């Protein structure tokens, strides 16, 4: 079955760290750029970061650049995001999403995970 | 950054009605636009890409139109299962950006 499954969310104090994982199945993971997209409670979707299929290229939204680090292990079909120096405004459901095409660059997302909730609070 | 503005914020219509949602980009994005459907408790779903191409498996009552800065998503005959929030997204440049969402309800 073609799917993405996120894990690793939870409650963390401001200034703390958390690492999220996204395991892919049903497609050739290494062929596709993968993104993290988040959604604060009751709010719209916000794209966070992207990594190319090879892992050689990344891009981040300004609000997380320098605090979040995306990585992937193609041997494990897994995408990660290391989130450091977390703030209350990082509280959201975090989704991983598969790029619609295999080329590096801006794209839409043709497969989404169910999301994992990150709550930053003291 | 390219700002995406959706309208209306919400729409209430009867079963069988035609529903149109608008998305405006702050600068021209050619046809690099996608539409998504979000239902509570379900995985986000790609409906339309390249402004007007229907993703496989999506009912033909959904259609997309537009290019440049102005785009529409139309549901030709609203069904109870279409109750959801719909988002547009530009795919022309980083950072990728989404519209604020439009909630569709049954009257």
Short mmCIF file of C-alpha atoms in Angstrom, two decimals:
data_model
loop_
_atom_site.label_atom_id
_atom_site.label_comp_id
_atom_site.label_asym_id
_atom_site.label_seq_id
_atom_site.Cartn_x
_atom_site.Cartn_y
_atom_site.Cartn_z
CA UNK A 1 0.00 0.00 0.00
CA UNK A 2 1.22 3.47 -0.88
CA UNK A 3 1.41 5.44 2.34
CA UNK A 4 3.36 7.74 4.63
CA UNK A 5 3.40 7.26 8.40
CA UNK A 6 4.70 9.96 10.71
CA UNK A 7 5.76 9.53 14.32
CA UNK A 8 7.71 11.29 17.05
CA UNK A 9 5.33 14.06 18.04
CA UNK A 10 4.63 14.99 21.62
CA UNK A 11 4.78 17.66 24.30
CA UNK A 12 8.05 19.58 24.60
CA UNK A 13 9.04 22.66 26.57
CA UNK A 14 10.00 25.91 24.83
CA UNK A 15 13.66 25.73 23.84
CA UNK A 16 13.53 21.95 23.65
CA UNK A 17 14.10 19.54 20.79
CA UNK A 18 12.17 16.83 19.02
CA UNK A 19 12.82 14.56 16.04
CA UNK A 20 9.99 13.49 13.77
CA UNK A 21 10.10 10.52 11.41
CA UNK A 22 8.12 9.62 8.32
CA UNK A 23 8.25 6.09 6.95
CA UNK A 24 7.24 5.63 3.32
CA UNK A 25 5.95 2.51 1.63
CA UNK A 26 4.57 1.49 -1.73
CA UNK A 27 6.79 3.65 -3.97
CA UNK A 28 10.49 4.16 -4.73
CA UNK A 29 11.25 6.58 -1.92
CA UNK A 30 14.66 7.67 -3.17
CA UNK A 31 13.19 8.95 -6.44
CA UNK A 32 11.12 11.72 -4.88
CA UNK A 33 11.65 14.98 -3.05
CA UNK A 34 9.88 14.94 0.29
CA UNK A 35 8.49 17.81 2.33
CA UNK A 36 7.29 18.64 5.81
CA UNK A 37 4.12 20.71 6.03
CA UNK A 38 2.54 21.83 9.30
CA UNK A 39 -0.86 23.03 10.45
CA UNK A 40 -1.33 24.95 13.68
CA UNK A 41 -4.63 24.24 15.49
CA UNK A 42 -7.50 25.72 13.49
CA UNK A 43 -5.12 27.32 10.98
CA UNK A 44 -4.11 26.86 7.35
CA UNK A 45 -1.37 24.65 5.99
CA UNK A 46 2.21 25.97 6.11
CA UNK A 47 5.04 24.39 4.13
CA UNK A 48 8.16 23.94 6.27
CA UNK A 49 10.96 22.23 4.36
CA UNK A 50 11.90 20.00 1.46
CA UNK A 51 14.69 17.57 0.68
CA UNK A 52 15.60 16.17 -2.72
CA UNK A 53 15.46 12.45 -3.44
CA UNK A 54 19.21 12.07 -3.11
CA UNK A 55 19.33 14.20 0.03
CA UNK A 56 21.74 16.64 -1.57
CA UNK A 57 19.42 19.65 -1.69
CA UNK A 58 17.20 21.24 0.92
CA UNK A 59 15.13 24.35 1.41
CA UNK A 60 13.40 25.79 4.48
CA UNK A 61 10.80 28.41 5.23
CA UNK A 62 12.40 31.43 6.92
CA UNK A 63 10.64 30.85 10.26
CA UNK A 64 12.44 27.53 10.85
CA UNK A 65 15.72 28.00 9.00
CA UNK A 66 18.62 27.46 11.42
CA UNK A 67 16.42 25.62 13.93
CA UNK A 68 15.04 22.69 11.90
CA UNK A 69 17.15 20.19 9.96
CA UNK A 70 15.62 17.81 7.46
CA UNK A 71 17.34 14.55 6.53
CA UNK A 72 16.50 11.20 4.97
CA UNK A 73 17.72 7.62 5.00
CA UNK A 74 16.81 6.11 1.67
CA UNK A 75 17.86 2.64 2.84
CA UNK A 76 15.11 2.86 5.47
CA UNK A 77 12.58 4.76 3.32
CA UNK A 78 12.47 7.35 6.07
CA UNK A 79 12.36 11.14 6.19
CA UNK A 80 13.29 13.01 9.35
CA UNK A 81 13.14 16.50 10.74
CA UNK A 82 15.21 17.50 13.75
CA UNK A 83 13.52 20.44 15.47
CA UNK A 84 15.63 22.45 17.92
CA UNK A 85 15.01 25.64 19.89
CA UNK A 86 11.29 25.00 19.68
CA UNK A 87 8.85 27.84 20.25
CA UNK A 88 5.18 27.98 21.15
CA UNK A 89 4.41 29.02 17.57
CA UNK A 90 5.83 25.70 16.33
CA UNK A 91 2.85 23.92 17.88
CA UNK A 92 1.12 22.14 15.01
CA UNK A 93 0.31 18.88 13.33
CA UNK A 94 3.31 18.00 11.16
CA UNK A 95 2.65 16.17 7.91
CA UNK A 96 5.14 14.63 5.54
CA UNK A 97 4.25 14.89 1.88
CA UNK A 98 5.58 13.35 -1.31
CA UNK A 99 6.43 15.52 -4.29
CA UNK A 100 4.27 14.92 -7.33
CA UNK A 101 7.27 14.59 -9.61
CA UNK A 102 10.78 13.23 -9.32
CA UNK A 103 12.63 16.39 -10.31
CA UNK A 104 14.10 18.74 -7.72
CA UNK A 105 12.23 21.99 -7.37
CA UNK A 106 8.89 23.47 -6.37
CA UNK A 107 6.04 21.02 -6.81
CA UNK A 108 2.68 19.88 -5.49
CA UNK A 109 2.10 16.92 -3.22
CA UNK A 110 0.35 13.76 -4.34
CA UNK A 111 0.64 11.76 -1.11
CA UNK A 112 0.30 12.88 2.50
CA UNK A 113 0.69 11.21 5.86
CA UNK A 114 -1.86 11.40 8.65
CA UNK A 115 0.33 13.77 10.67
CA UNK A 116 1.87 13.86 14.14
CA UNK A 117 1.06 16.51 16.74
CA UNK A 118 3.82 18.63 18.25
CA UNK A 119 2.90 20.76 21.25
CA UNK A 120 5.40 23.28 22.59
CA UNK A 121 4.36 24.41 26.04
CA UNK A 122 5.68 24.76 29.55
CA UNK B 1 7.25 35.16 -1.02
CA UNK B 2 4.11 34.58 -3.10
CA UNK B 3 0.93 35.16 -1.11
CA UNK B 4 -2.11 33.03 -1.91
CA UNK B 5 -5.52 34.47 -1.05
CA UNK B 6 -8.63 32.31 -1.09
CA UNK B 7 -12.24 33.39 -1.04
CA UNK B 8 -14.71 32.94 0.40
CA UNK B 9 -13.60 31.83 3.86
CA UNK B 10 -16.61 29.54 3.96
CA UNK B 11 -19.50 28.61 1.73
CA UNK B 12 -22.81 26.95 2.57
CA UNK B 13 -24.70 25.33 -0.30
CA UNK B 14 -27.34 22.73 -0.94
CA UNK B 15 -26.74 19.25 -2.32
CA UNK B 16 -26.62 19.52 -6.09
CA UNK B 17 -25.53 23.16 -6.12
CA UNK B 18 -22.57 24.45 -8.05
CA UNK B 19 -19.82 25.74 -5.76
CA UNK B 20 -16.89 27.89 -6.85
CA UNK B 21 -13.84 28.77 -4.76
CA UNK B 22 -11.36 31.42 -5.84
CA UNK B 23 -7.60 31.60 -5.27
CA UNK B 24 -5.51 34.65 -6.14
CA UNK B 25 -1.70 34.74 -6.26
CA UNK B 26 0.21 37.92 -5.37
CA UNK B 27 2.22 37.52 -8.58
CA UNK B 28 1.90 35.47 -11.73
CA UNK B 29 2.43 31.74 -11.29
CA UNK B 30 1.47 30.54 -14.77
CA UNK B 31 -0.46 27.29 -14.13
CA UNK B 32 1.68 26.12 -11.21
CA UNK B 33 -1.24 25.65 -8.87
CA UNK B 34 -2.72 22.73 -6.97
CA UNK B 35 -5.93 22.22 -5.00
CA UNK B 36 -6.30 19.95 -1.96
CA UNK B 37 -9.21 18.60 0.05
CA UNK B 38 -8.96 18.17 3.82
CA UNK B 39 -11.61 16.20 5.70
CA UNK B 40 -11.50 15.76 9.48
CA UNK B 41 -9.69 12.57 10.43
CA UNK B 42 -8.66 11.82 6.84
CA UNK B 43 -5.43 12.20 4.91
CA UNK B 44 -5.09 15.33 2.78
CA UNK B 45 -5.94 14.66 -0.83
CA UNK B 46 -4.62 16.21 -4.04
CA UNK B 47 -7.57 17.09 -6.28
CA UNK B 48 -6.18 19.25 -9.06
CA UNK B 49 -2.63 20.01 -10.23
CA UNK B 50 -1.24 22.19 -12.98
CA UNK B 51 -4.32 24.40 -12.35
CA UNK B 52 -6.73 22.18 -14.28
CA UNK B 53 -5.52 18.57 -14.37
CA UNK B 54 -7.65 16.16 -12.36
CA UNK B 55 -5.69 13.80 -10.11
CA UNK B 56 -6.46 10.13 -10.71
CA UNK B 57 -9.49 8.85 -8.83
CA UNK B 58 -10.97 12.30 -8.20
CA UNK B 59 -14.64 12.63 -9.24
CA UNK B 60 -15.20 14.58 -12.44
CA UNK B 61 -17.53 17.02 -10.67
CA UNK B 62 -14.34 18.73 -9.50
CA UNK B 63 -12.64 21.04 -11.98
CA UNK B 64 -9.97 23.71 -11.90
CA UNK B 65 -9.40 26.72 -14.07
CA UNK B 66 -7.18 29.77 -14.40
CA UNK B 67 -3.63 30.91 -15.05
CA UNK B 68 -1.42 33.80 -14.05
CA UNK B 69 -2.86 35.16 -10.81
CA UNK B 70 -6.51 34.07 -10.71
CA UNK B 71 -7.75 30.52 -10.27
CA UNK B 72 -10.98 28.71 -9.45
CA UNK B 73 -11.98 25.33 -8.09
CA UNK B 74 -15.52 24.33 -9.03
CA UNK B 75 -17.68 21.53 -7.69
CA UNK B 76 -20.36 21.16 -10.35
CA UNK B 77 -22.89 19.34 -8.17
CA UNK B 78 -22.16 19.40 -4.43
CA UNK B 79 -22.39 16.03 -2.69
CA UNK B 80 -22.53 15.34 1.07
CA UNK B 81 -19.08 13.72 0.91
CA UNK B 82 -17.59 16.98 -0.42
CA UNK B 83 -17.91 18.61 3.01
CA UNK B 84 -14.32 19.62 3.71
CA UNK B 85 -11.84 22.46 3.73
CA UNK B 86 -10.14 23.20 0.42
CA UNK B 87 -6.68 24.72 -0.02
CA UNK B 88 -4.81 26.08 -3.02
CA UNK B 89 -1.01 25.95 -3.24
CA UNK B 90 1.47 27.61 -5.58
CA UNK B 91 4.25 25.42 -6.95
CA UNK B 92 6.32 27.92 -8.90
CA UNK B 93 8.87 29.01 -6.30
CA UNK B 94 10.19 28.42 -2.78
CA UNK B 95 8.88 28.92 -0.20
CA UNK B 96 5.83 26.94 -1.31
CA UNK B 97 2.73 28.69 -0.02
CA UNK B 98 -0.90 27.77 0.58
CA UNK B 99 -4.09 29.75 0.63
CA UNK B 100 -5.95 30.25 3.88
CA UNK B 101 -8.54 27.60 3.13
CA UNK B 102 -12.24 27.56 2.26
CA UNK B 103 -14.68 25.53 4.34
CA UNK B 104 -17.55 24.00 2.37
CA UNK B 105 -20.70 23.11 4.28
CA UNK B 106 -24.13 21.76 3.43
CA UNK B 107 -27.02 24.18 3.83
#
